[in-house]
Short mmCIF file of C-alpha atoms in Angstrom, two decimals:
data_model
loop_
_atom_site.label_atom_id
_atom_site.label_comp_id
_atom_site.label_asym_id
_atom_site.label_seq_id
_atom_site.Cartn_x
_atom_site.Cartn_y
_atom_site.Cartn_z
CA MET A 1 -38.97 1.93 9.89
CA ILE A 2 -38.69 5.40 8.37
CA VAL A 3 -39.62 8.47 10.38
CA SER A 4 -39.02 12.00 9.24
CA LYS A 5 -39.95 15.21 10.99
CA ASN A 6 -40.03 18.53 9.15
CA VAL A 7 -37.28 17.42 6.78
CA SER A 8 -36.10 19.86 4.16
CA LEU A 9 -33.34 19.33 1.64
CA ILE A 10 -31.53 22.17 -0.07
CA TYR A 11 -28.64 21.24 -2.38
CA SER A 12 -25.37 23.15 -2.35
CA ASP A 13 -26.46 25.08 -5.46
CA LYS A 14 -29.43 26.36 -3.36
CA THR A 15 -31.97 24.17 -5.16
CA GLN A 16 -34.76 23.37 -2.73
CA ALA A 17 -35.49 19.67 -3.33
CA LEU A 18 -37.77 18.83 -0.40
CA VAL A 19 -39.83 21.00 1.93
CA ASP A 20 -41.08 20.08 5.38
CA VAL A 21 -41.43 16.34 4.81
CA ASN A 22 -43.16 14.37 7.57
CA LEU A 23 -43.24 10.61 7.13
CA ASP A 24 -43.89 7.52 9.19
CA ILE A 25 -43.48 4.29 7.22
CA SER A 26 -43.95 1.02 9.09
CA PRO A 27 -42.26 -2.35 8.49
CA GLY A 28 -43.92 -4.37 5.75
CA GLU A 29 -45.53 -1.44 3.99
CA LEU A 30 -45.64 -1.13 0.22
CA VAL A 31 -45.00 2.49 -0.64
CA TYR A 32 -45.21 4.21 -4.00
CA ILE A 33 -43.58 7.57 -4.33
CA THR A 34 -45.07 9.36 -7.30
CA GLY A 35 -44.72 12.73 -8.91
CA PRO A 36 -43.48 14.32 -12.09
CA SER A 37 -39.82 14.35 -13.08
CA GLY A 38 -37.85 16.74 -10.90
CA SER A 39 -40.48 16.79 -8.19
CA GLY A 40 -38.14 15.39 -5.51
CA LYS A 41 -38.79 11.62 -5.62
CA THR A 42 -35.16 10.69 -6.08
CA SER A 43 -34.09 13.27 -3.50
CA LEU A 44 -36.33 11.52 -0.98
CA LEU A 45 -34.67 8.19 -1.81
CA LYS A 46 -31.24 9.80 -1.52
CA LEU A 47 -32.15 10.96 1.98
CA ILE A 48 -33.34 7.49 2.95
CA MET A 49 -30.10 5.96 1.65
CA GLY A 50 -28.00 8.54 3.45
CA ILE A 51 -26.57 9.86 0.19
CA GLU A 52 -27.81 13.27 1.32
CA SER A 53 -28.44 14.57 4.82
CA PRO A 54 -31.48 16.66 5.73
CA THR A 55 -30.76 20.37 5.66
CA THR A 56 -33.30 20.80 8.43
CA GLY A 57 -35.48 18.37 10.38
CA THR A 58 -34.74 14.85 11.52
CA LEU A 59 -34.80 11.55 9.69
CA SER A 60 -34.37 8.05 10.99
CA VAL A 61 -34.18 4.92 8.85
CA LEU A 62 -34.43 1.42 10.31
CA GLY A 63 -34.29 2.97 13.77
CA LYS A 64 -31.04 4.86 13.13
CA SER A 65 -30.75 8.59 12.77
CA ILE A 66 -29.46 9.72 9.39
CA ASN A 67 -28.65 13.14 10.84
CA ASP A 68 -26.33 11.80 13.52
CA SER A 69 -24.79 8.81 11.75
CA GLY A 70 -21.29 9.19 10.42
CA MET A 71 -20.21 7.47 7.22
CA MET A 72 -19.69 4.18 9.08
CA GLY A 73 -23.21 4.39 10.51
CA ILE A 74 -24.69 5.24 7.12
CA ARG A 75 -22.96 2.23 5.57
CA LYS A 76 -24.37 0.00 8.29
CA ILE A 77 -27.86 1.28 7.49
CA ARG A 78 -27.25 0.69 3.77
CA ARG A 79 -26.36 -2.93 4.43
CA SER A 80 -29.99 -3.46 5.47
CA ILE A 81 -31.31 -1.78 2.34
CA GLY A 82 -31.72 -3.40 -1.07
CA PRO A 83 -31.44 -0.61 -3.62
CA VAL A 84 -32.52 -0.95 -7.25
CA PHE A 85 -31.01 2.04 -8.98
CA GLN A 86 -32.60 3.72 -11.94
CA GLU A 87 -29.44 3.08 -14.01
CA PHE A 88 -28.95 -0.32 -12.23
CA LYS A 89 -25.27 0.29 -11.36
CA LEU A 90 -24.25 -3.24 -12.28
CA ILE A 91 -20.54 -3.90 -12.42
CA GLU A 92 -19.41 -4.52 -15.96
CA GLY A 93 -17.03 -7.31 -16.81
CA ARG A 94 -18.73 -9.55 -14.24
CA THR A 95 -21.41 -12.14 -14.63
CA SER A 96 -24.96 -11.79 -13.33
CA LEU A 97 -24.06 -14.20 -10.54
CA GLU A 98 -21.01 -12.19 -9.50
CA ASN A 99 -23.07 -9.01 -9.50
CA VAL A 100 -25.65 -10.55 -7.21
CA MET A 101 -22.97 -11.97 -4.94
CA ILE A 102 -21.13 -8.68 -4.64
CA GLY A 103 -24.06 -7.23 -2.69
CA MET A 104 -23.66 -9.98 -0.09
CA ARG A 105 -19.89 -10.21 0.20
CA PHE A 106 -19.51 -7.93 3.19
CA LEU A 107 -22.44 -9.36 5.14
CA GLY A 108 -20.47 -12.21 6.72
CA ILE A 109 -22.08 -14.94 4.62
CA LYS A 110 -20.03 -18.03 3.77
CA PRO A 111 -19.07 -18.20 0.08
CA LYS A 112 -20.96 -21.43 -0.59
CA GLN A 113 -24.11 -20.13 1.02
CA MET A 114 -23.71 -16.82 -0.78
CA LYS A 115 -23.47 -18.57 -4.13
CA ALA A 116 -26.48 -20.75 -3.39
CA VAL A 117 -28.61 -17.73 -2.42
CA ALA A 118 -27.46 -15.78 -5.49
CA ASN A 119 -28.30 -18.71 -7.77
CA GLU A 120 -31.71 -19.15 -6.16
CA THR A 121 -32.50 -15.43 -6.41
CA LEU A 122 -31.54 -15.31 -10.07
CA GLU A 123 -33.86 -18.28 -10.64
CA ASN A 124 -36.62 -16.38 -8.82
CA VAL A 125 -36.29 -13.36 -11.09
CA GLY A 126 -36.27 -15.63 -14.14
CA LEU A 127 -32.59 -15.28 -14.99
CA GLY A 128 -31.18 -18.62 -13.88
CA HIS A 129 -30.15 -19.36 -17.44
CA LYS A 130 -28.18 -16.09 -17.68
CA LYS A 131 -26.28 -16.38 -14.43
CA LEU A 132 -22.93 -16.78 -16.18
CA SER A 133 -23.55 -14.07 -18.76
CA LYS A 134 -21.57 -10.86 -18.46
CA VAL A 135 -23.96 -8.08 -17.53
CA GLU A 136 -22.96 -5.90 -20.46
CA ASN A 137 -24.37 -8.60 -22.73
CA LEU A 138 -27.81 -8.55 -21.11
CA SER A 139 -30.86 -6.68 -22.36
CA TRP A 140 -32.28 -3.71 -20.45
CA GLY A 141 -34.96 -5.84 -18.83
CA GLU A 142 -32.52 -8.59 -17.93
CA SER A 143 -30.12 -6.09 -16.40
CA GLN A 144 -32.95 -4.71 -14.33
CA ARG A 145 -33.75 -8.18 -13.05
CA VAL A 146 -30.12 -8.71 -12.07
CA ALA A 147 -30.27 -5.38 -10.19
CA ILE A 148 -33.40 -6.56 -8.41
CA ALA A 149 -31.80 -9.91 -7.61
CA ARG A 150 -28.78 -8.13 -6.16
CA ALA A 151 -31.05 -5.97 -4.01
CA VAL A 152 -33.21 -8.78 -2.63
CA ALA A 153 -30.62 -11.57 -2.32
CA ARG A 154 -29.21 -9.94 0.77
CA LYS A 155 -32.58 -10.19 2.53
CA PRO A 156 -32.91 -6.47 3.24
CA SER A 157 -35.40 -4.88 5.61
CA LEU A 158 -36.06 -2.20 3.05
CA ILE A 159 -36.13 -2.41 -0.74
CA LEU A 160 -35.81 0.88 -2.57
CA ALA A 161 -36.51 0.90 -6.29
CA ASP A 162 -35.96 4.12 -8.18
CA GLU A 163 -38.12 4.38 -11.32
CA PRO A 164 -37.99 0.66 -12.08
CA THR A 165 -40.65 1.01 -14.78
CA GLY A 166 -38.99 3.96 -16.49
CA ASN A 167 -37.94 2.39 -19.77
CA LEU A 168 -40.31 -0.54 -19.95
CA ASP A 169 -43.43 -1.15 -21.96
CA TYR A 170 -46.70 -1.64 -20.10
CA ASP A 171 -46.56 -5.44 -19.73
CA ASN A 172 -42.93 -5.52 -18.64
CA ALA A 173 -43.53 -2.62 -16.25
CA ILE A 174 -46.43 -4.44 -14.63
CA ASN A 175 -44.31 -7.60 -14.34
CA ILE A 176 -41.47 -5.73 -12.69
CA LEU A 177 -43.83 -4.10 -10.21
CA LYS A 178 -45.34 -7.53 -9.45
CA LEU A 179 -41.85 -8.92 -8.92
CA LEU A 180 -40.87 -6.13 -6.56
CA LYS A 181 -44.10 -6.37 -4.63
CA SER A 182 -43.56 -10.11 -4.20
CA PHE A 183 -40.62 -9.40 -1.90
CA ARG A 184 -42.72 -7.43 0.54
CA ASN A 185 -43.50 -9.23 3.78
CA ASP A 186 -44.00 -8.40 7.45
CA ASN A 187 -40.34 -7.53 7.83
CA THR A 188 -39.56 -6.09 4.45
CA THR A 189 -40.79 -2.72 3.31
CA VAL A 190 -40.81 -2.00 -0.41
CA ILE A 191 -40.60 1.58 -1.64
CA ILE A 192 -40.96 2.24 -5.35
CA THR A 193 -40.71 5.59 -7.06
CA THR A 194 -42.52 6.02 -10.34
CA HIS A 195 -43.98 8.79 -12.43
CA ALA A 196 -46.19 6.26 -14.25
CA THR A 197 -49.25 6.55 -12.00
CA HIS A 198 -51.43 4.66 -14.47
CA LEU A 199 -49.54 1.49 -13.55
CA ILE A 200 -50.54 1.69 -9.89
CA LYS A 201 -53.91 3.38 -9.98
CA ASP A 202 -55.74 0.17 -9.08
CA GLU A 203 -53.44 -0.69 -6.20
CA GLN A 204 -55.52 -1.33 -3.10
CA GLU A 205 -52.92 -2.25 -0.49
CA ALA A 206 -50.31 0.46 -0.50
CA THR A 207 -49.21 3.85 0.74
CA PHE A 208 -48.94 6.58 -1.88
CA ILE A 209 -46.65 9.49 -1.35
CA ARG A 210 -47.11 12.18 -3.93
CA VAL A 211 -44.23 14.62 -4.27
CA ASP A 212 -44.82 17.92 -5.94
CA ASN A 213 -42.31 20.74 -5.91
CA GLY A 214 -40.63 19.12 -2.92
CA ARG A 215 -43.79 18.88 -0.82
CA ILE A 216 -45.45 15.57 -0.09
CA THR A 217 -49.00 14.38 0.40
CA ILE A 218 -49.65 10.91 1.75
CA GLU A 219 -52.56 8.61 0.95
CA ARG A 220 -52.89 5.21 2.57
CA ARG A 221 -55.12 2.68 0.80
CA TYR A 222 -55.77 -0.47 2.75
CA ARG A 223 -58.86 -2.59 2.51
CA MET B 1 -13.19 -10.05 10.02
CA ARG B 2 -15.30 -13.04 8.99
CA SER B 3 -16.28 -11.31 5.75
CA PHE B 4 -12.63 -10.59 5.19
CA LEU B 5 -11.62 -14.23 5.48
CA PHE B 6 -14.56 -15.47 3.42
CA ASN B 7 -13.63 -13.08 0.63
CA PHE B 8 -9.90 -13.53 0.47
CA GLY B 9 -10.14 -15.31 -2.87
CA TYR B 10 -12.32 -12.49 -4.16
CA PHE B 11 -9.74 -9.91 -3.05
CA ILE B 12 -6.97 -11.76 -4.90
CA LYS B 13 -9.13 -11.96 -8.03
CA GLU B 14 -10.04 -8.29 -7.77
CA SER B 15 -6.41 -7.37 -7.33
CA GLY B 16 -5.53 -9.33 -10.47
CA ARG B 17 -8.30 -7.54 -12.31
CA VAL B 18 -7.04 -4.12 -11.18
CA ILE B 19 -3.57 -5.05 -12.47
CA ARG B 20 -4.87 -6.36 -15.79
CA LEU B 21 -7.04 -3.30 -16.30
CA ASN B 22 -3.90 -1.15 -16.71
CA LEU B 23 -1.40 -3.82 -17.55
CA MET B 24 1.20 -1.77 -19.43
CA SER B 25 1.14 1.06 -16.92
CA ASN B 26 1.54 -1.45 -14.09
CA ILE B 27 4.42 -3.22 -15.85
CA PHE B 28 6.22 0.12 -16.15
CA SER B 29 5.51 0.83 -12.50
CA VAL B 30 7.09 -2.49 -11.54
CA LEU B 31 10.12 -1.74 -13.72
CA GLY B 32 10.38 1.78 -12.31
CA THR B 33 10.14 0.58 -8.73
CA GLY B 34 12.59 -2.22 -9.49
CA LEU B 35 15.09 0.22 -10.99
CA ILE B 36 14.90 2.58 -8.04
CA LEU B 37 15.30 -0.28 -5.56
CA PHE B 38 18.17 -1.60 -7.66
CA LEU B 39 19.98 1.73 -7.29
CA LEU B 40 19.31 1.66 -3.57
CA GLY B 41 20.66 -1.89 -3.39
CA ILE B 42 23.83 -0.83 -5.21
CA VAL B 43 24.39 2.03 -2.76
CA ILE B 44 23.77 -0.25 0.23
CA THR B 45 26.14 -2.85 -1.16
CA GLY B 46 28.75 -0.16 -1.80
CA THR B 47 28.36 1.09 1.76
CA ASP B 48 28.73 -2.46 3.08
CA ILE B 49 31.93 -2.98 1.12
CA GLY B 50 33.22 0.44 2.22
CA ASN B 51 32.45 -0.36 5.85
CA ARG B 52 34.20 -3.67 5.53
CA LEU B 53 37.22 -1.91 4.06
CA VAL B 54 37.30 0.57 6.91
CA ILE B 55 37.01 -2.20 9.49
CA MET B 56 39.84 -4.03 7.75
CA LEU B 57 41.98 -0.91 7.59
CA ASN B 58 41.07 -0.13 11.15
CA GLU B 59 42.45 -3.47 12.18
CA GLU B 60 45.58 -2.77 10.15
CA ALA B 61 45.90 0.84 11.26
CA GLU B 62 49.23 1.52 12.82
CA VAL B 63 51.61 4.30 13.68
CA ASN B 64 55.33 3.96 14.05
CA GLY B 65 57.15 5.51 17.00
CA TYR B 66 60.86 6.11 16.37
CA PHE B 67 63.24 6.04 19.32
CA SER B 68 65.44 8.82 20.55
CA GLU B 69 69.16 8.28 20.23
CA ASN B 70 71.04 6.55 23.03
CA ILE B 71 68.06 4.57 24.28
CA THR B 72 68.93 1.14 25.62
CA ALA B 73 67.30 -2.13 24.59
CA GLU B 74 65.69 -2.46 28.04
CA GLU B 75 64.32 1.06 27.81
CA ARG B 76 62.92 0.25 24.34
CA GLU B 77 61.12 -2.83 25.76
CA ALA B 78 59.78 -0.82 28.70
CA LEU B 79 58.62 1.94 26.38
CA ALA B 80 56.87 -0.56 24.07
CA ASP B 81 55.08 -2.08 27.09
CA LYS B 82 54.07 1.35 28.36
CA ILE B 83 52.66 2.38 24.98
CA GLY B 84 50.98 -1.00 24.66
CA SER B 85 48.98 -0.28 27.80
CA MET B 86 47.59 3.02 26.45
CA ASP B 87 43.90 3.32 25.58
CA GLY B 88 43.33 2.88 21.85
CA VAL B 89 46.43 0.75 21.35
CA ARG B 90 45.80 -2.81 20.19
CA SER B 91 49.36 -4.08 20.26
CA THR B 92 52.97 -3.00 20.03
CA ARG B 93 56.00 -4.68 18.59
CA ILE B 94 59.58 -3.52 18.30
CA VAL B 95 60.97 -3.63 14.79
CA ASP B 96 64.74 -3.51 15.05
CA GLU B 97 67.11 -1.99 12.50
CA ASP B 98 67.70 -5.27 10.66
CA GLU B 99 63.99 -6.03 10.25
CA ALA B 100 63.38 -2.48 9.07
CA LYS B 101 66.04 -2.96 6.40
CA ARG B 102 64.61 -6.34 5.36
CA ARG B 103 61.20 -4.81 4.95
CA MET B 104 62.54 -2.07 2.72
CA GLU B 105 64.42 -4.68 0.65
CA ASP B 106 61.13 -6.54 0.21
CA ILE B 107 59.42 -3.38 -0.92
CA LEU B 108 62.21 -2.36 -3.31
CA GLY B 109 62.69 -5.82 -4.81
CA GLU B 110 65.39 -5.69 -7.47
CA GLU B 111 65.98 -2.03 -6.69
CA ALA B 112 67.16 -3.06 -3.21
CA LYS B 113 70.70 -3.07 -4.57
CA ILE B 114 70.71 0.64 -3.90
CA LEU B 115 70.89 -0.16 -0.21
CA GLU B 116 74.33 -1.76 -0.77
CA LEU B 117 75.66 1.74 -1.31
CA PHE B 118 75.34 2.39 2.39
CA ASP B 119 78.20 1.35 4.60
CA GLU B 120 75.95 0.98 7.57
CA ASN B 121 72.31 0.05 7.96
CA PRO B 122 70.53 3.40 7.43
CA PHE B 123 67.27 2.23 9.03
CA GLU B 124 66.22 2.95 12.56
CA ALA B 125 64.44 0.70 15.00
CA PHE B 126 60.89 1.68 15.85
CA ILE B 127 57.81 0.54 17.70
CA GLU B 128 55.03 -0.71 15.44
CA ILE B 129 51.85 0.38 17.22
CA ARG B 130 48.51 -1.06 16.08
CA ILE B 131 45.73 1.31 17.04
CA ASP B 132 41.98 1.85 16.99
CA ILE B 133 41.36 4.23 14.13
CA ASP B 134 38.95 6.29 16.19
CA ALA B 135 41.71 6.89 18.79
CA THR B 136 44.34 7.93 16.25
CA ASP B 137 44.77 11.50 17.51
CA TYR B 138 44.82 10.48 21.14
CA VAL B 139 47.37 7.71 20.62
CA ILE B 140 49.64 9.82 18.41
CA ASP B 141 49.70 12.59 21.01
CA GLY B 142 50.40 10.07 23.77
CA VAL B 143 53.22 8.38 21.84
CA LYS B 144 54.75 11.69 20.76
CA ASN B 145 54.89 12.85 24.37
CA SER B 146 56.42 9.62 25.63
CA PRO B 147 60.02 10.08 26.81
CA GLY B 148 62.28 8.05 24.53
CA ILE B 149 60.24 8.66 21.38
CA GLU B 150 61.85 11.02 18.88
CA TYR B 151 59.05 11.24 16.36
CA VAL B 152 55.95 9.45 15.14
CA ARG B 153 55.05 8.50 11.60
CA ASP B 154 51.42 7.83 10.75
CA ASN B 155 49.18 7.27 7.74
CA ARG B 156 46.41 9.31 9.23
CA GLU B 157 45.60 11.16 6.02
CA VAL B 158 44.89 7.94 4.13
CA LEU B 159 42.80 6.58 6.96
CA GLU B 160 40.85 9.80 7.27
CA LYS B 161 40.17 9.84 3.54
CA ILE B 162 38.83 6.31 3.61
CA GLN B 163 36.70 7.23 6.60
CA ASP B 164 35.38 10.26 4.73
CA ILE B 165 34.52 8.15 1.67
CA THR B 166 32.64 5.65 3.80
CA TYR B 167 30.84 8.45 5.58
CA ALA B 168 29.88 9.96 2.21
CA LEU B 169 28.67 6.54 1.03
CA LYS B 170 26.54 6.26 4.15
CA ILE B 171 25.02 9.70 3.61
CA LEU B 172 24.43 8.81 -0.04
CA GLY B 173 22.76 5.62 1.14
CA TYR B 174 20.41 7.54 3.42
CA LEU B 175 19.66 10.05 0.68
CA MET B 176 19.00 7.22 -1.75
CA MET B 177 16.71 5.55 0.76
CA ALA B 178 14.75 8.77 1.18
CA ALA B 179 14.63 9.27 -2.60
CA VAL B 180 13.57 5.67 -3.17
CA GLY B 181 10.93 5.91 -0.49
CA ILE B 182 9.43 9.12 -1.79
CA THR B 183 9.62 8.10 -5.46
CA THR B 184 8.09 4.70 -4.80
CA LEU B 185 5.33 6.27 -2.74
CA ILE B 186 4.57 8.74 -5.52
CA ILE B 187 4.63 6.10 -8.28
CA LEU B 188 2.53 3.71 -6.28
CA SER B 189 -0.01 6.13 -4.94
CA HIS B 190 -0.46 7.50 -8.45
CA MET B 191 -0.93 3.97 -9.75
CA ILE B 192 -3.46 3.16 -7.03
CA ARG B 193 -5.31 6.39 -7.67
CA GLN B 194 -5.38 5.50 -11.37
CA GLY B 195 -6.79 2.10 -10.49
CA ILE B 196 -9.40 3.71 -8.26
CA TYR B 197 -10.31 6.19 -10.97
CA ASN B 198 -10.74 3.35 -13.47
CA ASN B 199 -13.00 1.56 -11.02
CA LYS B 200 -14.82 4.58 -9.63
CA ASP B 201 -18.24 3.35 -10.73
CA GLN B 202 -17.71 0.01 -9.05
CA ILE B 203 -16.42 1.65 -5.88
CA ASN B 204 -19.38 4.00 -5.83
CA THR B 205 -21.79 1.08 -6.22
CA LEU B 206 -20.11 -0.82 -3.40
CA ARG B 207 -20.43 2.22 -1.16
CA LEU B 208 -24.11 2.55 -1.99
CA LEU B 209 -24.55 -1.10 -1.09
CA GLY B 210 -22.97 -0.36 2.29
CA SER B 211 -19.58 -1.90 1.74
CA PRO B 212 -17.05 -1.08 4.47
CA GLY B 213 -14.10 1.03 3.36
CA THR B 214 -11.64 -1.77 4.18
CA PHE B 215 -13.50 -4.14 1.87
CA ILE B 216 -13.23 -1.66 -0.98
CA SER B 217 -9.60 -0.79 -0.23
CA PHE B 218 -8.11 -4.21 0.35
CA PRO B 219 -7.76 -5.29 -3.31
CA TYR B 220 -5.90 -2.03 -3.99
CA ILE B 221 -3.60 -2.59 -1.03
CA LEU B 222 -2.91 -6.11 -2.30
CA THR B 223 -2.23 -4.67 -5.75
CA GLY B 224 0.27 -2.16 -4.35
CA LEU B 225 1.98 -4.84 -2.25
CA PHE B 226 2.19 -7.26 -5.15
CA LEU B 227 3.56 -4.76 -7.66
CA THR B 228 6.23 -3.35 -5.34
CA LEU B 229 7.18 -6.81 -4.15
CA LEU B 230 7.70 -7.74 -7.78
CA GLY B 231 9.86 -4.64 -8.20
CA GLY B 232 11.82 -5.59 -5.06
CA ILE B 233 12.43 -9.15 -6.26
CA LEU B 234 13.48 -7.84 -9.66
CA ALA B 235 15.94 -5.46 -8.01
CA ALA B 236 17.32 -8.18 -5.70
CA LEU B 237 17.81 -10.54 -8.67
CA SER B 238 19.58 -7.84 -10.69
CA ILE B 239 21.86 -6.95 -7.81
CA SER B 240 22.72 -10.58 -7.08
CA PHE B 241 23.63 -10.89 -10.76
CA ILE B 242 25.85 -7.79 -10.50
CA ILE B 243 27.46 -8.94 -7.24
CA ASN B 244 28.21 -12.38 -8.68
CA GLY B 245 29.67 -10.82 -11.81
CA ALA B 246 31.75 -8.36 -9.82
CA TYR B 247 33.10 -11.00 -7.45
CA ASN B 248 33.97 -13.34 -10.30
CA GLY B 249 35.59 -10.49 -12.22
CA ILE B 250 37.59 -8.60 -9.61
CA GLY B 251 37.78 -11.02 -6.70
CA GLY B 252 41.04 -12.55 -7.94
CA THR B 253 42.65 -9.37 -9.17
CA ILE B 254 42.61 -7.52 -5.87
CA PRO B 255 43.34 -10.19 -3.29
CA PHE B 256 44.61 -7.64 -0.79
CA ILE B 257 41.09 -6.17 -0.44
CA SER B 258 38.99 -8.30 1.81
CA LEU B 259 35.47 -8.11 0.37
CA PRO B 260 32.48 -9.22 2.44
CA PRO B 261 31.29 -12.77 1.59
CA ARG B 262 29.14 -12.56 -1.51
CA GLU B 263 26.42 -14.76 0.04
CA GLU B 264 26.15 -12.28 2.88
CA LEU B 265 25.61 -9.39 0.45
CA ILE B 266 23.16 -11.32 -1.75
CA ASN B 267 21.15 -12.65 1.19
CA LYS B 268 20.91 -9.16 2.61
CA MET B 269 19.54 -7.87 -0.71
CA PHE B 270 16.96 -10.68 -0.89
CA ILE B 271 15.70 -9.83 2.59
CA LEU B 272 16.07 -6.07 2.55
CA LEU B 273 14.76 -5.11 -0.89
CA PRO B 274 11.56 -7.21 -0.99
CA GLY B 275 10.88 -6.27 2.65
CA LEU B 276 11.41 -2.60 1.98
CA SER B 277 9.39 -2.78 -1.22
CA MET B 278 6.45 -4.34 0.60
CA ALA B 279 6.55 -1.68 3.30
CA LEU B 280 6.66 1.01 0.61
CA GLY B 281 3.89 -0.76 -1.30
CA LEU B 282 1.68 -0.75 1.77
CA LEU B 283 2.38 2.91 2.50
CA GLY B 284 1.95 3.93 -1.14
CA SER B 285 -1.38 2.10 -1.39
CA LEU B 286 -2.65 3.67 1.81
CA PHE B 287 -1.47 7.06 0.61
CA GLY B 288 -3.26 6.55 -2.71
CA LEU B 289 -6.40 5.33 -0.98
CA SER B 290 -6.43 8.26 1.41
CA SER B 291 -7.09 10.45 -1.59
CA ILE B 292 -10.54 8.91 -2.08
CA ARG B 293 -13.08 11.22 -0.58
CA GLU B 294 -16.48 10.11 0.57
CA LYS B 295 -19.39 11.81 -1.11
#
């Protein structure tokens, strides 16, 4: 699913974001990437999404090399990823339903089917009643659920959620994590970055990647 | 391709949204494009009328070959036939002394009384030679050098001037086309870039979701096509209005000028201007889109 060998990332301003990262994430894994702010969590997600390329080392995502893929190849990889961005990146002026559908529009799905899936997904995240609301009129939590619905409606092989618990109170954060975890199955890997380790300390079926100053340590907890 | 077809309605809606987002600016772009295309249409129409005039004058172009003294009627006929067979000569006809006088009387009208002062007919017989305007020099030289011809009278200067004016109109037309093309491309690509800038967050999100470039671009291409087409139609309507007005106004006052049929001119504008505007719209949109850089 995701394999990296000796990956380093240095930004153009010479900031060293990641150092010698070696990863091997299998399909269906639940992965938490933890670490303090600025440790390199988001940089790791950027590499996986092909927003950045490794400065050194090799990285493949969903069986495709990020190093060797051109922009077309990167976009193909992204079509199999369901991203939940920290700032959601919902498109204003559109309804929740339209925002969910926009993630599926270029996947060759018929409009009727697309609408049905979007409706169903919004129901699943508890926002069926807000499907026709413009996203700028939604609360923070509701917007986040729309972002999650957009990510999962397209049945991705990999769900990437960047700090989904960032601005939530404990109960809502736990609920969002539960929701994200519910989409994991044999074919779908879920990767969540968070600096709130207290929310996941009791997790027994997951892989934990701790990032500190760009270096990672991996712990796999499986009963 | 399938995604493209499934989303055609979405593209139209998006295009409408892009237009509405900057409505005033887009209205001015349509007016600007329409005005430029209108000027182009005027130049093209002027060139068409000029060409028509030249063709008409070409058909009427003639030189007159005056006979030497003591030439017999048979020799005149033979000479007219010989000149008639030259390259660049359409036809020849002998105008005898009496016909030459009658023509002058027609021209002079009431002033023709002056001709009564002459005891004898002062006019000479000549050969009226209709020629191809492009062969003027060649024919004049040939006629001048024909035995039995004393001298040749031509209206070459007038013909050359008309040819020069038409040539200038054609050059102006080409220059206008280039100016229209470049200006429309600049206006449109700027407009598309503005639209892209206004939607940069949305475009960025679509890219992160893996959207193909064509999917992102197509609404902007549709926008460019639609706006320039509107400008083209506006220009064609304005020109048809002008042509109708001009034909109604001057058509009767200058009956000796054979203008092209107005339907022909108007139809040409309704095909040419919207077609050209769409081509420019497509190019301008692509030009504007090419400025988006992947990050």
